[in-house]
Amino acid sequence: DTGVSQDPRHKITKRGQNVTFRCDPISEHNRLYWYRQTLGQGPEFLTYFQNEAQLEKSRLLSDRFSAERPKGSFSTLEIQRTEQGDSAMYLCASSYGQGVDSPLHFGNGTRLTVT
Amino acid sequence: DQQVKQNSPSLSVQEGRISILNCDYTNSMFDYFLWYKKYPAEGPTFLISISSIKDKNEDGRFTVFLNKSAKHLSLHIVPSQPGDSAVYFCAASPSRGGFKTIFGAGTRLFVKA
């Protein structure tokens, strides 16, 4: 168990630019989640995958956000035309199981700063 | 629409004493509840969980209590240690409609030596 890996750890970009983050889950985990966390708040659900299928997206996820999980392995989260309000910590998590009782294993996040 | 609420942003406790962190939820579809602990510059790590069919779950110094009728859960840490100083998130998952986990805003625990 090497844990959930996220890359990069930090990203500074100018408003209007596109950014892409990568997440490598724990290898045997079939579910992968993206969350966003801002200062003083808990992780906020964005989207999740079961294997390669994206099963749910938050209403908070605008059309500028897109996530993929090709072949059910790693995942990417892309933000197009970044805005200052996109500045946050983006957390990836994975879990294994068929039911609801599967705790999430989080990576250390990618901190995005939009200037 | 805050479905999971942690109304205390911070809590300070003396080493050796009990820490009690509280959490309320509004969605009756939640049936699996978890506590996560977060240190600075790290992602949250799973601490303890409880299913809605139970009212108590214990793991070493950590005990979670669930009161379904009040839609309230609490985490007890006994005895508290300085290494327990962290942000604690309460979280909940529904039994239907997907497997997403909803988090509270967190409570920062300070354990003083």
GROMACS .gro file of C-alpha atoms in nm:
model
  228
    1ASP     CA    1   0.000   0.000   0.000
    2THR     CA    2   0.190   0.302  -0.127
    3GLY     CA    3  -0.098   0.540  -0.063
    4VAL     CA    4  -0.276   0.786  -0.288
    5SER     CA    5  -0.037   1.005  -0.485
    6GLN     CA    6  -0.118   1.348  -0.625
    7ASP     CA    7   0.083   1.560  -0.862
    8PRO     CA    8   0.176   1.841  -0.851
    9ARG     CA    9   0.171   1.940  -0.482
   10HIS     CA   10   0.144   2.306  -0.569
   11LYS     CA   11   0.035   2.493  -0.881
   12ILE     CA   12   0.036   2.866  -0.936
   13THR     CA   13  -0.133   2.986  -1.251
   14LYS     CA   14  -0.268   3.304  -1.401
   15ARG     CA   15  -0.636   3.362  -1.441
   16GLY     CA   16  -0.761   3.224  -1.770
   17GLN     CA   17  -0.503   2.948  -1.798
   18ASN     CA   18  -0.586   2.577  -1.800
   19VAL     CA   19  -0.449   2.341  -1.537
   20THR     CA   20  -0.447   1.964  -1.502
   21PHE     CA   21  -0.393   1.759  -1.188
   22ARG     CA   22  -0.315   1.391  -1.164
   23CYS     CA   23  -0.412   1.135  -0.902
   24ASP     CA   24  -0.281   0.782  -0.867
   25PRO     CA   25  -0.505   0.583  -0.631
   26ILE     CA   26  -0.416   0.279  -0.425
   27SER     CA   27  -0.382   0.011  -0.690
   28GLU     CA   28  -0.660  -0.227  -0.587
   29HIS     CA   29  -0.915   0.049  -0.517
   30ASN     CA   30  -1.210   0.059  -0.754
   31ARG     CA   31  -1.348   0.398  -0.648
   32LEU     CA   32  -1.182   0.733  -0.695
   33TYR     CA   33  -1.305   1.069  -0.568
   34TRP     CA   34  -1.216   1.433  -0.617
   35TYR     CA   35  -1.281   1.685  -0.343
   36ARG     CA   36  -1.203   2.054  -0.305
   37GLN     CA   37  -1.117   2.219   0.025
   38THR     CA   38  -1.097   2.589   0.102
   39LEU     CA   39  -0.970   2.752   0.419
   40GLY     CA   40  -1.183   2.678   0.723
   41GLN     CA   41  -1.406   2.433   0.539
   42GLY     CA   42  -1.424   2.058   0.511
   43PRO     CA   43  -1.361   1.869   0.187
   44GLU     CA   44  -1.635   1.943  -0.065
   45PHE     CA   45  -1.739   1.661  -0.300
   46LEU     CA   46  -1.676   1.724  -0.672
   47THR     CA   47  -1.705   1.391  -0.850
   48TYR     CA   48  -1.639   1.019  -0.821
   49PHE     CA   49  -1.561   0.719  -1.038
   50GLN     CA   50  -1.633   0.353  -0.999
   51ASN     CA   51  -1.364   0.190  -1.209
   52GLU     CA   52  -1.360   0.400  -1.528
   53ALA     CA   53  -1.720   0.520  -1.507
   54GLN     CA   54  -1.789   0.868  -1.371
   55LEU     CA   55  -2.100   0.805  -1.164
   56GLU     CA   56  -2.171   1.138  -1.002
   57LYS     CA   57  -2.078   1.502  -1.042
   58SER     CA   58  -2.155   1.779  -0.797
   59ARG     CA   59  -2.367   2.069  -0.912
   60LEU     CA   60  -2.074   2.279  -0.795
   61LEU     CA   61  -1.866   2.139  -1.079
   62SER     CA   62  -1.903   2.390  -1.359
   63ASP     CA   63  -1.850   2.309  -1.725
   64ARG     CA   64  -1.494   2.436  -1.688
   65PHE     CA   65  -1.410   2.129  -1.481
   66SER     CA   66  -1.363   1.787  -1.632
   67ALA     CA   67  -1.235   1.464  -1.482
   68GLU     CA   68  -1.133   1.140  -1.641
   69ARG     CA   69  -1.022   0.800  -1.523
   70PRO     CA   70  -0.907   0.608  -1.828
   71LYS     CA   71  -0.892   0.232  -1.782
   72GLY     CA   72  -0.998   0.268  -1.422
   73SER     CA   73  -0.649   0.351  -1.299
   74PHE     CA   74  -0.514   0.706  -1.249
   75SER     CA   75  -0.738   1.008  -1.283
   76THR     CA   76  -0.695   1.363  -1.409
   77LEU     CA   77  -0.887   1.674  -1.313
   78GLU     CA   78  -0.870   1.962  -1.561
   79ILE     CA   79  -0.983   2.316  -1.496
   80GLN     CA   80  -1.019   2.534  -1.803
   81ARG     CA   81  -1.007   2.914  -1.799
   82THR     CA   82  -0.919   2.926  -1.431
   83GLU     CA   83  -1.073   3.193  -1.209
   84GLN     CA   84  -0.951   3.328  -0.876
   85GLY     CA   85  -1.238   3.147  -0.704
   86ASP     CA   86  -1.084   2.817  -0.815
   87SER     CA   87  -0.799   2.869  -0.569
   88ALA     CA   88  -0.824   2.580  -0.324
   89MET     CA   89  -0.674   2.250  -0.220
   90TYR     CA   90  -0.783   1.973  -0.454
   91LEU     CA   91  -0.791   1.637  -0.282
   92CYS     CA   92  -0.810   1.295  -0.441
   93ALA     CA   93  -0.924   0.988  -0.249
   94SER     CA   94  -0.979   0.624  -0.328
   95SER     CA   95  -1.161   0.335  -0.167
   96TYR     CA   96  -1.236  -0.028  -0.225
   97GLY     CA   97  -1.563  -0.205  -0.183
   98GLN     CA   98  -1.912  -0.268  -0.307
   99GLY     CA   99  -2.106  -0.106  -0.027
  100VAL     CA  100  -2.114   0.221   0.155
  101ASP     CA  101  -1.883   0.119   0.439
  102SER     CA  102  -1.552   0.190   0.271
  103PRO     CA  103  -1.343   0.468   0.424
  104LEU     CA  104  -1.170   0.706   0.188
  105HIS     CA  105  -0.792   0.715   0.163
  106PHE     CA  106  -0.679   1.065   0.074
  107GLY     CA  107  -0.373   1.194  -0.100
  108ASN     CA  108  -0.193   1.503   0.028
  109GLY     CA  109  -0.364   1.724  -0.226
  110THR     CA  110  -0.272   1.976  -0.494
  111ARG     CA  111  -0.284   2.337  -0.380
  112LEU     CA  112  -0.396   2.564  -0.664
  113THR     CA  113  -0.338   2.939  -0.653
  114VAL     CA  114  -0.490   3.147  -0.931
  115THR     CA  115  -0.341   3.496  -0.957
  116ASP     CA  116  -2.708   2.334   0.241
  117GLN     CA  117  -2.487   2.198   0.520
  118GLN     CA  118  -2.590   1.838   0.571
  119VAL     CA  119  -2.311   1.771   0.822
  120LYS     CA  120  -2.244   2.036   1.083
  121GLN     CA  121  -1.963   2.077   1.331
  122ASN     CA  122  -2.057   2.383   1.528
  123SER     CA  123  -1.737   2.415   1.731
  124PRO     CA  124  -1.450   2.548   1.519
  125SER     CA  125  -1.200   2.472   1.793
  126LEU     CA  126  -1.156   2.290   2.122
  127SER     CA  127  -0.876   2.309   2.378
  128VAL     CA  128  -0.816   2.024   2.624
  129GLN     CA  129  -0.551   1.944   2.882
  130GLU     CA  130  -0.335   1.638   2.822
  131GLY     CA  131  -0.481   1.329   2.991
  132ARG     CA  132  -0.835   1.464   2.992
  133ILE     CA  133  -1.125   1.365   2.767
  134SER     CA  134  -1.183   1.539   2.433
  135ILE     CA  135  -1.540   1.539   2.305
  136LEU     CA  136  -1.604   1.651   1.948
  137ASN     CA  137  -1.962   1.687   1.831
  138CYS     CA  138  -2.136   1.658   1.496
  139ASP     CA  139  -2.494   1.697   1.377
  140TYR     CA  140  -2.646   1.588   1.049
  141THR     CA  141  -2.970   1.662   0.871
  142ASN     CA  142  -3.003   1.394   0.603
  143SER     CA  143  -3.189   1.088   0.730
  144MET     CA  144  -3.048   0.890   0.435
  145PHE     CA  145  -2.704   0.886   0.596
  146ASP     CA  146  -2.629   0.549   0.746
  147TYR     CA  147  -2.251   0.535   0.771
  148PHE     CA  148  -2.057   0.789   0.972
  149LEU     CA  149  -1.685   0.850   0.992
  150TRP     CA  150  -1.429   1.067   1.164
  151TYR     CA  151  -1.115   1.180   0.988
  152LYS     CA  152  -0.810   1.350   1.133
  153LYS     CA  153  -0.600   1.601   0.944
  154TYR     CA  154  -0.253   1.737   1.013
  155PRO     CA  155  -0.122   2.045   0.829
  156ALA     CA  156   0.002   1.983   0.474
  157GLU     CA  157  -0.144   1.632   0.471
  158GLY     CA  158  -0.470   1.485   0.347
  159PRO     CA  159  -0.732   1.367   0.596
  160THR     CA  160  -0.677   1.019   0.738
  161PHE     CA  161  -0.953   0.785   0.846
  162LEU     CA  162  -0.987   0.747   1.222
  163ILE     CA  163  -1.301   0.556   1.315
  164SER     CA  164  -1.648   0.483   1.175
  165ILE     CA  165  -1.990   0.367   1.283
  166SER     CA  166  -2.281   0.211   1.102
  167SER     CA  167  -2.633   0.336   1.170
  168ILE     CA  168  -2.727  -0.002   1.315
  169LYS     CA  169  -2.495   0.062   1.609
  170ASP     CA  170  -2.486   0.332   1.874
  171LYS     CA  171  -2.125   0.296   1.980
  172ASN     CA  172  -1.794   0.190   1.830
  173GLU     CA  173  -1.467   0.183   2.016
  174ASP     CA  174  -1.107   0.163   1.894
  175GLY     CA  175  -0.843   0.211   2.158
  176ARG     CA  176  -0.861   0.565   2.293
  177PHE     CA  177  -1.127   0.663   2.039
  178THR     CA  178  -1.500   0.602   2.077
  179VAL     CA  179  -1.776   0.723   1.849
  180PHE     CA  180  -2.133   0.751   1.973
  181LEU     CA  181  -2.434   0.776   1.743
  182ASN     CA  182  -2.778   0.905   1.843
  183LYS     CA  183  -2.997   0.853   1.537
  184SER     CA  184  -3.309   1.006   1.683
  185ALA     CA  185  -3.120   1.329   1.753
  186LYS     CA  186  -2.914   1.300   1.431
  187HIS     CA  187  -2.605   1.355   1.642
  188LEU     CA  188  -2.271   1.183   1.678
  189SER     CA  189  -1.970   1.249   1.893
  190LEU     CA  190  -1.608   1.142   1.910
  191HIS     CA  191  -1.450   1.083   2.250
  192ILE     CA  192  -1.074   1.070   2.291
  193VAL     CA  193  -0.956   0.938   2.626
  194PRO     CA  194  -0.693   1.015   2.740
  195SER     CA  195  -0.606   1.304   2.511
  196GLN     CA  196  -0.243   1.335   2.403
  197PRO     CA  197  -0.053   1.629   2.248
  198GLY     CA  198  -0.016   1.425   1.926
  199ASP     CA  199  -0.394   1.430   1.894
  200SER     CA  200  -0.378   1.801   1.814
  201ALA     CA  201  -0.522   1.822   1.462
  202VAL     CA  202  -0.837   1.911   1.272
  203TYR     CA  203  -1.111   1.650   1.304
  204PHE     CA  204  -1.373   1.612   1.034
  205CYS     CA  205  -1.705   1.440   1.082
  206ALA     CA  206  -1.836   1.274   0.764
  207ALA     CA  207  -2.139   1.078   0.650
  208SER     CA  208  -2.242   0.860   0.358
  209PRO     CA  209  -2.592   0.775   0.233
  210SER     CA  210  -2.715   0.422   0.181
  211ARG     CA  211  -2.863   0.505  -0.158
  212GLY     CA  212  -2.797   0.752  -0.435
  213GLY     CA  213  -2.427   0.695  -0.469
  214PHE     CA  214  -2.132   0.655  -0.242
  215LYS     CA  215  -2.017   1.011  -0.193
  216THR     CA  216  -1.909   1.112   0.155
  217ILE     CA  217  -2.017   1.451   0.291
  218PHE     CA  218  -1.787   1.630   0.534
  219GLY     CA  219  -1.840   1.882   0.809
  220ALA     CA  220  -1.629   2.196   0.837
  221GLY     CA  221  -1.402   2.046   1.100
  222THR     CA  222  -1.305   2.113   1.461
  223ARG     CA  223  -0.948   2.204   1.547
  224LEU     CA  224  -0.840   2.024   1.863
  225PHE     CA  225  -0.556   2.159   2.077
  226VAL     CA  226  -0.422   1.925   2.344
  227LYS     CA  227  -0.205   2.115   2.591
  228ALA     CA  228   0.080   1.937   2.765
   0.00000   0.00000   0.00000
